[in-house]
């Protein structure tokens, strides 16, 4: 791995971050006349904890990492954007990502004026590490991997990811937004072994809190320190911090949802396979299935007219003819299957 100083943009390396009023003292206090808040309308009058100390302690215990190895963002979309802002010099550096994959990596690259190089997965959506490494050059700062991958649903093979993590001198992002639905172990267990990885997870999927906007980035303490310097000071609002904390304390509830959704996923796959219009269901480790159908555009429009919305992936590389279908409640899943069975 290159040194962090070689990987981080010089202006970020030397950045003096904004100092929150409440971070400037230590010890106990009861009179807060430091932040130009209104003393009335508790608890919303006070700025929230900029470093989400309480919440990170709970998450650290749950995930087996140290609180200082965690950055919490407004969804995992926030750390994705910050990775560009921390590591990639606009109009100079580039990143490499697999294709197809989650669309925000490319959008954030465009917003930050960073070249986005895509490397196609194999036809069965498996990863060829050498192809990814071959696409890198001296200005490649970050490689984006997503496992289980969106929209294909499969997990990338661990040994191939490992070749990239050990063979690349820069940062490797492993987006695990759908890890709760997979039997594959998380890369979090390897956080201490590989100082160049950033693992992303989110409360938007298995945890059922997409509306609250809370995502997690896990990395070395040194990398997390830069996330903390660059993020907006009060990025997670009070209501989000409180609600996520409560839900993290109720992890059994999340596990039950996952169990239900996995059972529904198996049923959905079996039922879809019985429909003549369905040509193929790809193996999935996520809470969605990618289904190849006779005519994806026609099927998508037919479903929209019935008030059922799936994701049309027909124009996505390697996904021609495919719809991405999220697993819903038993009733929602049945509505979809009934509608598809009635399509002529
Ligand atoms: N990563 C992947 C692979 C995703 O599919 C998504 C959402 N669709 C995200 C990250 C972002 O999720 P959020 O910002 O809600 O955490």
Short mmCIF file of C-alpha atoms and ligand atoms in Angstrom, two decimals:
data_model
loop_
_atom_site.label_atom_id
_atom_site.label_comp_id
_atom_site.label_asym_id
_atom_site.label_seq_id
_atom_site.Cartn_x
_atom_site.Cartn_y
_atom_site.Cartn_z
CA UNK A 1 0.00 0.00 0.00
CA UNK A 2 1.13 3.54 -0.70
CA UNK A 3 1.33 5.80 2.35
CA UNK A 4 -1.82 7.73 3.25
CA UNK A 5 0.05 10.93 2.51
CA UNK A 6 0.62 9.70 -1.05
CA UNK A 7 -3.04 8.73 -1.42
CA UNK A 8 -4.81 11.70 0.17
CA UNK A 9 -5.22 14.98 -1.72
CA UNK A 10 -2.64 17.48 -0.45
CA UNK A 11 -5.29 20.08 0.48
CA UNK A 12 -7.16 17.47 2.57
CA UNK A 13 -3.95 16.20 4.15
CA UNK A 14 -3.21 19.69 5.46
CA UNK A 15 -6.83 20.72 6.10
CA UNK A 16 -7.60 22.48 9.37
CA UNK A 17 -11.16 21.23 9.98
CA UNK A 18 -14.03 23.26 11.38
CA UNK A 19 -14.00 23.09 15.14
CA UNK A 20 -17.43 22.60 16.73
CA UNK A 21 -18.10 24.80 19.75
CA UNK A 22 -18.80 21.79 21.94
CA UNK A 23 -15.56 20.03 21.07
CA UNK A 24 -13.38 22.82 22.42
CA UNK A 25 -13.68 22.03 26.12
CA UNK A 26 -13.32 18.93 28.27
CA UNK A 27 -15.11 18.13 31.52
CA UNK A 28 -18.66 18.63 32.80
CA UNK A 29 -20.78 21.67 31.95
CA UNK A 30 -24.39 22.73 32.46
CA UNK A 31 -24.61 26.21 30.94
CA UNK A 32 -24.16 26.24 27.18
CA UNK A 33 -23.71 29.75 25.83
CA UNK A 34 -21.19 28.72 23.19
CA UNK A 35 -23.04 27.79 20.00
CA UNK A 36 -25.58 30.57 19.43
CA UNK A 37 -28.46 28.16 19.98
CA UNK A 38 -31.89 29.13 21.29
CA UNK A 39 -32.15 27.96 24.92
CA UNK A 40 -35.81 27.04 24.38
CA UNK A 41 -37.52 24.19 22.48
CA UNK A 42 -35.63 21.25 23.93
CA UNK A 43 -34.35 18.85 22.72
CA UNK A 44 -34.31 20.24 19.19
CA UNK A 45 -32.59 23.51 20.12
CA UNK A 46 -29.17 21.92 20.63
CA UNK A 47 -26.80 20.77 17.89
CA UNK A 48 -26.50 16.98 17.80
CA UNK A 49 -23.31 15.10 18.70
CA UNK A 50 -21.01 15.64 15.68
CA UNK A 51 -19.18 12.34 16.25
CA UNK A 52 -22.22 10.26 17.35
CA UNK A 53 -20.27 8.80 20.26
CA UNK A 54 -23.12 6.84 21.88
CA UNK A 55 -24.35 5.35 18.62
CA UNK A 56 -20.84 4.37 17.49
CA UNK A 57 -20.22 2.56 20.80
CA UNK A 58 -23.28 0.38 20.16
CA UNK A 59 -22.37 -0.24 16.52
CA UNK A 60 -18.76 -1.03 17.47
CA UNK A 61 -19.91 -3.66 19.98
CA UNK A 62 -22.28 -5.18 17.43
CA UNK A 63 -19.74 -5.28 14.62
CA UNK A 64 -16.62 -6.17 16.62
CA UNK A 65 -14.66 -3.04 15.69
CA UNK A 66 -13.47 0.00 17.62
CA UNK A 67 -15.66 3.16 17.61
CA UNK A 68 -12.70 5.03 16.09
CA UNK A 69 -12.89 2.72 13.05
CA UNK A 70 -16.41 3.95 12.23
CA UNK A 71 -17.69 6.96 10.28
CA UNK A 72 -21.46 7.47 10.15
CA UNK A 73 -22.93 9.28 7.17
CA UNK A 74 -26.19 10.50 5.69
CA UNK A 75 -26.72 7.11 4.09
CA UNK A 76 -23.71 5.25 2.72
CA UNK A 77 -23.99 7.68 -0.18
CA UNK A 78 -22.24 10.28 2.01
CA UNK A 79 -19.04 8.27 2.58
CA UNK A 80 -19.04 7.32 -1.13
CA UNK A 81 -18.90 11.03 -2.01
CA UNK A 82 -16.36 11.77 0.72
CA UNK A 83 -14.03 9.05 -0.63
CA UNK A 84 -13.77 11.07 -3.87
CA UNK A 85 -13.27 14.32 -2.01
CA UNK A 86 -10.59 12.87 0.27
CA UNK A 87 -8.55 10.80 -2.20
CA UNK A 88 -9.18 11.99 -5.76
CA UNK A 89 -7.71 15.14 -7.28
CA UNK A 90 -10.29 16.40 -9.83
CA UNK A 91 -9.22 16.20 -13.49
CA UNK A 92 -6.14 14.21 -12.50
CA UNK A 93 -6.89 11.05 -10.52
CA UNK A 94 -9.20 8.21 -11.51
CA UNK A 95 -11.10 5.35 -9.88
CA UNK A 96 -11.85 1.86 -11.20
CA UNK A 97 -15.17 0.10 -10.58
CA UNK A 98 -16.80 -3.13 -11.65
CA UNK A 99 -19.61 -3.00 -14.22
CA UNK A 100 -22.51 -3.37 -13.73
CA UNK A 101 -22.69 -2.04 -10.18
CA UNK A 102 -24.33 0.59 -7.96
CA UNK A 103 -24.80 3.80 -9.96
CA UNK A 104 -23.74 6.32 -7.33
CA UNK A 105 -20.01 5.57 -7.66
CA UNK A 106 -20.13 6.86 -11.23
CA UNK A 107 -22.35 9.83 -10.39
CA UNK A 108 -20.07 10.89 -7.52
CA UNK A 109 -17.07 10.52 -9.85
CA UNK A 110 -18.78 12.83 -12.38
CA UNK A 111 -19.74 15.37 -9.71
CA UNK A 112 -16.15 15.45 -8.48
CA UNK A 113 -14.69 15.53 -12.00
CA UNK A 114 -12.81 12.28 -11.46
CA UNK A 115 -12.43 9.80 -14.34
CA UNK A 116 -14.50 6.64 -13.77
CA UNK A 117 -13.10 3.49 -15.38
CA UNK A 118 -15.39 0.49 -15.57
CA UNK A 119 -14.34 -3.15 -15.85
CA UNK A 120 -17.01 -5.60 -16.92
CA UNK A 121 -17.74 -8.58 -14.71
CA UNK A 122 -17.67 -11.98 -16.43
CA UNK A 123 -20.89 -13.12 -18.13
CA UNK A 124 -21.90 -14.99 -14.96
CA UNK A 125 -21.27 -11.74 -12.98
CA UNK A 126 -18.15 -13.19 -11.31
CA UNK A 127 -15.13 -10.96 -10.70
CA UNK A 128 -11.82 -11.27 -12.53
CA UNK A 129 -9.34 -9.53 -10.24
CA UNK A 130 -6.64 -9.35 -12.89
CA UNK A 131 -8.92 -7.39 -15.25
CA UNK A 132 -9.56 -4.85 -12.50
CA UNK A 133 -5.86 -4.57 -11.61
CA UNK A 134 -4.95 -4.22 -15.30
CA UNK A 135 -7.30 -1.20 -15.58
CA UNK A 136 -5.41 0.70 -12.88
CA UNK A 137 -2.64 3.19 -13.58
CA UNK A 138 -0.42 5.51 -11.54
CA UNK A 139 -3.37 7.91 -10.99
CA UNK A 140 -5.87 5.27 -9.81
CA UNK A 141 -6.61 6.09 -6.18
CA UNK A 142 -9.64 3.92 -5.43
CA UNK A 143 -11.22 0.65 -6.62
CA UNK A 144 -14.95 0.21 -5.96
CA UNK A 145 -16.24 -3.32 -5.35
CA UNK A 146 -19.78 -4.17 -4.25
CA UNK A 147 -20.55 -7.54 -2.67
CA UNK A 148 -23.30 -8.69 -2.80
CA UNK A 149 -23.40 -6.62 -5.95
CA UNK A 150 -26.26 -4.37 -7.05
CA UNK A 151 -28.02 -5.02 -9.46
CA UNK A 152 -26.71 -8.55 -10.07
CA UNK A 153 -27.28 -9.87 -6.51
CA UNK A 154 -24.26 -12.18 -6.37
CA UNK A 155 -21.39 -12.03 -3.90
CA UNK A 156 -17.97 -11.51 -5.45
CA UNK A 157 -15.57 -14.32 -4.80
CA UNK A 158 -13.50 -13.67 -1.71
CA UNK A 159 -10.22 -14.92 -3.20
CA UNK A 160 -10.64 -12.53 -6.18
CA UNK A 161 -11.34 -9.58 -3.86
CA UNK A 162 -8.28 -10.57 -1.85
CA UNK A 163 -6.11 -10.44 -4.97
CA UNK A 164 -7.26 -6.84 -5.49
CA UNK A 165 -6.83 -5.83 -1.85
CA UNK A 166 -3.28 -7.22 -1.76
CA UNK A 167 -2.31 -6.34 -5.34
CA UNK A 168 -3.47 -2.70 -5.42
CA UNK A 169 -1.48 0.11 -3.85
CA UNK A 170 -4.46 2.38 -3.24
CA UNK A 171 -7.82 2.23 -1.48
CA UNK A 172 -10.27 -0.65 -2.04
CA UNK A 173 -13.90 0.09 -1.17
CA UNK A 174 -16.02 -2.99 -0.43
CA UNK A 175 -19.67 -1.96 -0.40
CA UNK A 176 -21.59 -4.44 1.76
CA UNK A 177 -25.01 -2.74 1.69
CA UNK A 178 -26.67 -6.16 1.30
CA UNK A 179 -24.36 -8.22 3.55
CA UNK A 180 -27.13 -9.06 6.06
CA UNK A 181 -28.88 -11.15 3.40
CA UNK A 182 -25.74 -13.15 2.57
CA UNK A 183 -24.05 -16.13 4.20
CA UNK A 184 -20.65 -14.81 3.15
CA UNK A 185 -18.56 -13.35 5.98
CA UNK A 186 -18.14 -9.58 6.07
CA UNK A 187 -14.78 -8.00 5.27
CA UNK A 188 -15.06 -6.20 8.61
CA UNK A 189 -13.20 -9.13 10.15
CA UNK A 190 -10.22 -8.21 7.95
CA UNK A 191 -10.21 -4.50 8.78
CA UNK A 192 -7.12 -4.72 10.97
CA UNK A 193 -5.29 -6.95 8.48
CA UNK A 194 -5.77 -4.63 5.48
CA UNK A 195 -5.24 -0.90 6.17
CA UNK A 196 -6.24 0.00 2.58
CA UNK A 197 -9.87 -1.22 2.72
CA UNK A 198 -12.98 0.80 3.42
CA UNK A 199 -16.05 -1.35 4.13
CA UNK A 200 -19.45 0.29 3.59
CA UNK A 201 -22.66 -0.89 5.23
CA UNK A 202 -26.04 0.77 5.71
CA UNK A 203 -29.13 0.94 7.88
CA UNK A 204 -31.27 1.37 4.74
CA UNK A 205 -31.74 -2.29 3.78
CA UNK A 206 -31.97 -5.12 6.35
CA UNK A 207 -32.42 -2.65 9.21
CA UNK A 208 -35.45 -1.04 7.58
CA UNK A 209 -34.42 2.60 8.12
CA UNK A 210 -33.87 4.02 4.63
CA UNK A 211 -35.88 7.13 5.53
CA UNK A 212 -33.57 7.99 8.44
CA UNK A 213 -30.46 8.18 6.20
CA UNK A 214 -27.69 6.48 8.13
CA UNK A 215 -24.81 4.62 6.55
CA UNK A 216 -21.55 3.28 7.94
CA UNK A 217 -17.97 3.40 6.69
CA UNK A 218 -15.44 1.20 8.48
CA UNK A 219 -11.71 1.72 7.96
CA UNK A 220 -8.41 2.25 9.77
CA UNK A 221 -8.47 4.92 12.46
CA UNK A 222 -6.20 7.07 10.28
CA UNK A 223 -8.65 7.00 7.35
CA UNK A 224 -11.66 7.60 9.63
CA UNK A 225 -9.90 10.69 11.03
CA UNK A 226 -9.93 12.16 7.50
CA UNK A 227 -13.62 11.33 7.03
CA UNK A 228 -14.29 13.22 10.27
CA UNK A 229 -12.29 16.23 9.07
CA UNK A 230 -14.13 16.49 5.75
CA UNK A 231 -17.76 15.62 6.61
CA UNK A 232 -20.28 18.30 7.59
CA UNK A 233 -19.88 18.72 11.37
CA UNK A 234 -23.45 17.81 12.30
CA UNK A 235 -24.21 15.41 9.46
CA UNK A 236 -26.52 13.08 11.41
CA UNK A 237 -29.49 14.82 12.98
CA UNK A 238 -30.74 14.11 16.51
CA UNK A 239 -33.82 12.14 15.48
CA UNK A 240 -31.75 9.85 13.26
CA UNK A 241 -29.15 9.25 15.96
CA UNK A 242 -31.82 8.42 18.52
CA UNK A 243 -33.93 6.20 16.28
CA UNK A 244 -30.96 4.25 14.90
CA UNK A 245 -29.60 3.76 18.45
CA UNK A 246 -32.93 2.28 19.54
CA UNK A 247 -33.05 -0.04 16.55
CA UNK A 248 -29.45 -1.21 17.02
CA UNK A 249 -30.45 -2.24 20.54
CA UNK A 250 -33.20 -4.38 18.93
CA UNK A 251 -30.95 -6.41 16.65
CA UNK A 252 -33.20 -9.52 17.01
CA UNK A 253 -35.92 -7.61 15.17
CA UNK A 254 -33.60 -7.02 12.22
CA UNK A 255 -32.59 -10.68 12.26
CA UNK A 256 -36.26 -11.71 12.14
CA UNK A 257 -36.92 -9.42 9.18
CA UNK A 258 -33.94 -10.95 7.39
CA UNK A 259 -35.20 -14.47 8.11
CA UNK A 260 -38.66 -13.58 6.75
CA UNK A 261 -37.22 -11.89 3.67
CA UNK A 262 -34.92 -14.83 2.93
CA UNK A 263 -37.85 -17.26 3.14
CA UNK A 264 -39.85 -14.96 0.84
CA UNK A 265 -36.88 -14.73 -1.52
CA UNK A 266 -36.80 -18.53 -1.89
CA UNK A 267 -40.56 -18.59 -2.55
CA UNK A 268 -40.28 -15.74 -5.04
CA UNK A 269 -37.48 -17.50 -6.97
CA UNK A 270 -39.43 -20.79 -7.12
CA UNK A 271 -42.62 -19.04 -8.26
CA UNK A 272 -40.90 -16.84 -10.84
CA UNK A 273 -39.19 -19.89 -12.31
CA UNK A 274 -42.63 -21.40 -13.00
CA UNK A 275 -43.67 -18.45 -15.17
CA UNK A 276 -43.13 -18.96 -18.92
CA UNK A 277 -42.11 -15.30 -19.42
CA UNK A 278 -39.21 -15.72 -16.98
CA UNK A 279 -36.13 -17.00 -18.79
CA UNK A 280 -33.60 -17.01 -15.97
CA UNK A 281 -33.22 -16.08 -12.31
CA UNK A 282 -29.67 -15.20 -11.33
CA UNK A 283 -28.32 -16.49 -7.99
CA UNK A 284 -28.74 -13.81 -5.32
CA UNK A 285 -27.29 -13.05 -1.89
CA UNK A 286 -29.34 -9.84 -1.56
CA UNK A 287 -32.95 -8.81 -0.83
CA UNK A 288 -33.71 -8.71 -4.54
CA UNK A 289 -33.60 -10.99 -7.54
CA UNK A 290 -32.44 -10.23 -11.04
CA UNK A 291 -34.79 -11.93 -13.49
CA UNK A 292 -34.31 -12.23 -17.25
CA UNK A 293 -37.70 -12.04 -18.94
CA UNK A 294 -39.02 -12.27 -22.50
CA UNK A 295 -39.43 -8.53 -22.99
CA UNK A 296 -38.19 -6.42 -20.06
CA UNK A 297 -39.54 -3.07 -21.32
CA UNK A 298 -42.99 -4.49 -22.03
CA UNK A 299 -43.14 -6.33 -18.70
CA UNK A 300 -41.97 -3.26 -16.80
CA UNK A 301 -44.62 -1.03 -18.40
CA UNK A 302 -47.31 -3.66 -17.86
CA UNK A 303 -46.43 -3.81 -14.14
CA UNK A 304 -46.34 -0.01 -13.81
CA UNK A 305 -49.86 0.13 -15.26
CA UNK A 306 -50.91 -2.31 -12.52
CA UNK A 307 -49.31 -0.04 -9.88
CA UNK A 308 -46.41 -2.43 -9.29
CA UNK A 309 -42.96 -0.89 -9.62
CA UNK A 310 -39.82 -2.97 -10.18
CA UNK A 311 -36.47 -1.76 -11.53
CA UNK A 312 -35.97 -2.07 -15.28
CA UNK A 313 -32.30 -2.96 -15.83
CA UNK A 314 -32.73 -3.69 -19.56
CA UNK A 315 -30.23 -1.03 -20.63
CA UNK A 316 -27.57 -1.93 -18.03
CA UNK A 317 -24.38 -3.71 -19.21
CA UNK A 318 -24.76 -7.53 -19.05
CA UNK A 319 -28.36 -7.12 -17.80
CA UNK A 320 -30.24 -6.91 -21.12
CA UNK A 321 -33.77 -8.26 -20.68
CA UNK A 322 -33.55 -8.07 -16.89
CA UNK A 323 -35.81 -6.72 -14.18
CA UNK A 324 -34.56 -6.25 -10.63
CA UNK A 325 -37.27 -7.23 -8.17
CA UNK A 326 -37.04 -6.32 -4.48
CA UNK A 327 -38.49 -8.83 -2.01
CA UNK A 328 -41.50 -7.25 -0.29
CA UNK A 329 -44.16 -8.52 2.10
CA UNK A 330 -45.80 -11.87 1.27
CA UNK A 331 -48.82 -9.94 -0.01
CA UNK A 332 -46.78 -7.61 -2.21
CA UNK A 333 -44.81 -10.53 -3.62
CA UNK A 334 -48.03 -12.40 -4.38
CA UNK A 335 -49.48 -9.34 -6.13
CA UNK A 336 -46.44 -9.22 -8.39
CA UNK A 337 -46.59 -12.96 -9.15
CA UNK A 338 -50.34 -12.83 -9.87
CA UNK A 339 -49.89 -9.86 -12.20
CA UNK A 340 -47.06 -11.60 -14.07
CA UNK A 341 -49.09 -14.82 -14.38
CA UNK A 342 -51.92 -12.82 -15.95
CA UNK A 343 -49.73 -11.05 -18.49
CA UNK A 344 -50.43 -12.05 -22.08
N1 LIG B 1 -24.60 0.80 -1.83
C1 LIG B 1 -25.40 0.02 -2.55
C2 LIG B 1 -24.82 -1.19 -3.21
C3 LIG B 1 -26.76 0.32 -2.72
O1 LIG B 1 -27.53 -0.47 -3.46
C4 LIG B 1 -27.27 1.48 -2.08
C5 LIG B 1 -28.71 1.90 -2.19
N2 LIG B 1 -29.45 1.40 -3.20
C6 LIG B 1 -26.39 2.26 -1.34
C7 LIG B 1 -25.06 1.89 -1.22
C8 LIG B 1 -26.80 3.53 -0.69
O2 LIG B 1 -27.64 3.34 0.35
P1 LIG B 1 -27.87 4.42 1.49
O3 LIG B 1 -27.31 5.73 1.03
O4 LIG B 1 -29.33 4.44 1.69
O5 LIG B 1 -27.11 3.87 2.67
#
